[in-house]
PDB file of C-alpha atoms in Angstrom:
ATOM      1  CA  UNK D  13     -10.931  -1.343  12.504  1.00  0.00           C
ATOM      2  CA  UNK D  14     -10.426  -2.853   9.066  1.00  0.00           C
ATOM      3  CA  UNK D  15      -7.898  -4.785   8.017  1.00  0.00           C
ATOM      4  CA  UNK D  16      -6.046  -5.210   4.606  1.00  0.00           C
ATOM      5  CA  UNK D  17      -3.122  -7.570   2.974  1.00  0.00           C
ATOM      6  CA  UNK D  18      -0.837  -6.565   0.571  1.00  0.00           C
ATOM      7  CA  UNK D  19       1.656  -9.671  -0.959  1.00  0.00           C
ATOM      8  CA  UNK D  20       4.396  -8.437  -2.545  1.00  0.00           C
ATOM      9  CA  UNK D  21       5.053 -11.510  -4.120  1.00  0.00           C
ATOM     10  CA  UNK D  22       2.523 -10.569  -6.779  1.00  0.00           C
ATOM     11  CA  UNK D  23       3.590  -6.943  -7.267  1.00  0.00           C
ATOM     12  CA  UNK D  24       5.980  -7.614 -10.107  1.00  0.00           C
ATOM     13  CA  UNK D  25       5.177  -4.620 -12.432  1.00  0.00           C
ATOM     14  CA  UNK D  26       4.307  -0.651 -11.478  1.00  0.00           C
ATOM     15  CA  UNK D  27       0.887  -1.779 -13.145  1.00  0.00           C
ATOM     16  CA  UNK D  28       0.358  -5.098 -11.358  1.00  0.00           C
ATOM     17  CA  UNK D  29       1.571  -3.787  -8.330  1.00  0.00           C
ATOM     18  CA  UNK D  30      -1.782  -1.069  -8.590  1.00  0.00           C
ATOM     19  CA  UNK D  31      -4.201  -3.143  -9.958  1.00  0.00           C
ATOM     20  CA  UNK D  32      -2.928  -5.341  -6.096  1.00  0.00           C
ATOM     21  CA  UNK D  33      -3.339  -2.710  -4.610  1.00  0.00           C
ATOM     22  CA  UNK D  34      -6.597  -1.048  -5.594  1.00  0.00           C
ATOM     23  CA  UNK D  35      -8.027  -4.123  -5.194  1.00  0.00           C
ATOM     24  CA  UNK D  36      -6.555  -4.940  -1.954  1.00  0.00           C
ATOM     25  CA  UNK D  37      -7.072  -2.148  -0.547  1.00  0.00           C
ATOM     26  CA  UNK D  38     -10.663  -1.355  -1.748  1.00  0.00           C
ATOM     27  CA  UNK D  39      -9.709   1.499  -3.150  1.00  0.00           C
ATOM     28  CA  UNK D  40     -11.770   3.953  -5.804  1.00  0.00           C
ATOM     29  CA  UNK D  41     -12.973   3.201  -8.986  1.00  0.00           C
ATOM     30  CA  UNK D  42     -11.517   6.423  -9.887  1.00  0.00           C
ATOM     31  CA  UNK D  43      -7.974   5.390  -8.570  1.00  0.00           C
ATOM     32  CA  UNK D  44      -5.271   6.813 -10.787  1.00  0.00           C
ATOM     33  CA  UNK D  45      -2.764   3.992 -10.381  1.00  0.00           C
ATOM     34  CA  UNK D  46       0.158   5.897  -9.419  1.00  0.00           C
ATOM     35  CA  UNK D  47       2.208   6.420  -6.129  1.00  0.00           C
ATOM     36  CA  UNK D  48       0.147  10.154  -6.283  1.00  0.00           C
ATOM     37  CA  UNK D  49      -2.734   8.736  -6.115  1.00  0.00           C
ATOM     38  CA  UNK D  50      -2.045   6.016  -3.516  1.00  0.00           C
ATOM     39  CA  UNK D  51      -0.584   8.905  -1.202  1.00  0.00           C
ATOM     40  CA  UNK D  52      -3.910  10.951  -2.084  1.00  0.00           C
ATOM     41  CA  UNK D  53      -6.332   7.526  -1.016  1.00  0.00           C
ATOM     42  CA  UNK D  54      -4.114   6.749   2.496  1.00  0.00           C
ATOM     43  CA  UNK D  55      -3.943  10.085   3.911  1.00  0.00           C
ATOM     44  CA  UNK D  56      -7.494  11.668   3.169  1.00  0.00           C
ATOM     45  CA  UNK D  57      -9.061   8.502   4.171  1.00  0.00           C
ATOM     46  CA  UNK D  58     -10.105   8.387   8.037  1.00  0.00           C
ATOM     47  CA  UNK D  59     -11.307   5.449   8.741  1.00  0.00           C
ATOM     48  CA  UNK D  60      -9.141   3.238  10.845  1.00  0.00           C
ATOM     49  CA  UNK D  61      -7.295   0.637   8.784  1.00  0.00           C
ATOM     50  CA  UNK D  62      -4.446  -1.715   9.654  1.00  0.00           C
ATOM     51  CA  UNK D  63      -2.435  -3.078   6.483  1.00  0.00           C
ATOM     52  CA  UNK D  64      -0.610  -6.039   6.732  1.00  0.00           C
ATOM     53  CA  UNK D  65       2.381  -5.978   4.163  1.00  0.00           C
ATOM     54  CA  UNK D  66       4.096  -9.647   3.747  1.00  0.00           C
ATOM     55  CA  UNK D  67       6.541 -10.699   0.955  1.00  0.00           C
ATOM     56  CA  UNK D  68       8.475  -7.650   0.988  1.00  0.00           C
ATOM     57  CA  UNK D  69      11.603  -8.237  -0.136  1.00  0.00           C
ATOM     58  CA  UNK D  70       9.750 -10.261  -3.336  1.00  0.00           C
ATOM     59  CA  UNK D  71       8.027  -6.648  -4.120  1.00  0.00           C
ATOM     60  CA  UNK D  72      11.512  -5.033  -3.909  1.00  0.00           C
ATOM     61  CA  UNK D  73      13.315  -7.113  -5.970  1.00  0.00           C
ATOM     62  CA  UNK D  74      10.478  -7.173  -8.676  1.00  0.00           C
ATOM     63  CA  UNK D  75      10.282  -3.020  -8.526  1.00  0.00           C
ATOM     64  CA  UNK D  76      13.537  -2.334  -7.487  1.00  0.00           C
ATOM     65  CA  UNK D  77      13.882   1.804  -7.069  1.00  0.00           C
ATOM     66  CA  UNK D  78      10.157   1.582  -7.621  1.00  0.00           C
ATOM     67  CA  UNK D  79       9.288  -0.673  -4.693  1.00  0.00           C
ATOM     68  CA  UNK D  80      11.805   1.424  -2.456  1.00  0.00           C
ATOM     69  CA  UNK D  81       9.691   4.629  -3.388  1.00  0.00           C
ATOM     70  CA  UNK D  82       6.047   2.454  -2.598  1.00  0.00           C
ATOM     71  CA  UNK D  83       7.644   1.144   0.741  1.00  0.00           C
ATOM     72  CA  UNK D  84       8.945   4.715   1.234  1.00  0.00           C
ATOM     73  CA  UNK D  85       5.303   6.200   0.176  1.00  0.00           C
ATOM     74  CA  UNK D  86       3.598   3.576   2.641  1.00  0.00           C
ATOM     75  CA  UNK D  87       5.726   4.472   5.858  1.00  0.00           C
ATOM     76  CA  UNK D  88       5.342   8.547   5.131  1.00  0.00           C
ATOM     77  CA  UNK D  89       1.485   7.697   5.043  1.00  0.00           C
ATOM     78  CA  UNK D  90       0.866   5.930   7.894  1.00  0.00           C
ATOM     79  CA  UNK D  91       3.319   8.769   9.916  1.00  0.00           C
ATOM     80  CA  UNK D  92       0.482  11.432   8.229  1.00  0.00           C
ATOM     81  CA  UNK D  93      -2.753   9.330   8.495  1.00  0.00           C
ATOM     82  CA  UNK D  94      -2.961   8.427  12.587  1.00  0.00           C
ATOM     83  CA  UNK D  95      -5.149   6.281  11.639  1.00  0.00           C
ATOM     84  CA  UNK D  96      -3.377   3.998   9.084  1.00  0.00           C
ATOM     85  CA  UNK D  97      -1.259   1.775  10.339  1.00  0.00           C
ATOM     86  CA  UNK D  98       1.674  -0.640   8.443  1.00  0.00           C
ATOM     87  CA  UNK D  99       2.749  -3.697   9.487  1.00  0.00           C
ATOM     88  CA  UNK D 100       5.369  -5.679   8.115  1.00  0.00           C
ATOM     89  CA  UNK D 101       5.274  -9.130   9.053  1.00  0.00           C
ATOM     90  CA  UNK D 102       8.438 -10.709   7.577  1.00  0.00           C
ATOM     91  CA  UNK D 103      11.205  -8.229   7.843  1.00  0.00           C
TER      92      UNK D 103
END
């Protein structure tokens, strides 16, 4: 299983917030940098992946509406993908 970190703490813009997340995620070159995109990488990808989300309430506060829809996006993913699976470690 592979594992993955995402720090909100450093997603302050829509862009930023990609660039974290391509990179954190090792996803695509070809990576569109949108919530689409993300949604199209997490739930045709079947290789079994844990993702470790910390700072969120940094990332929502930065995004606002934004981060709610990313959060939102994340937790309809891992419910599609069986084997993705989100954990929030300071809620």
């Amino acid at each position: 299983m592979q594992e993955f970190y995402l720090n909100g703490a450093v997603m302050t813009d829509p862009q930023t917030t990609h660039r974290h997340l391509q990179q954190a995620l090792s996803l695509p070159d070809y990576y569109g940098g949108n919530l689409d995109a993300l949604w199209d990488c997490l739930v045709s990808d079947f290789s079994e992946k844990t993702v470790y989300f910390t700072n969120l309430p940094a990332m929502l506060a930065n995004l606002g509406a934004y981060g709610d829809a990313l959060l939102e996006l994340l937790w309809e993913a891992a419910a599609s993908n069986s084997n993705l699976h989100l954990i929030i470690e300071d809620e």
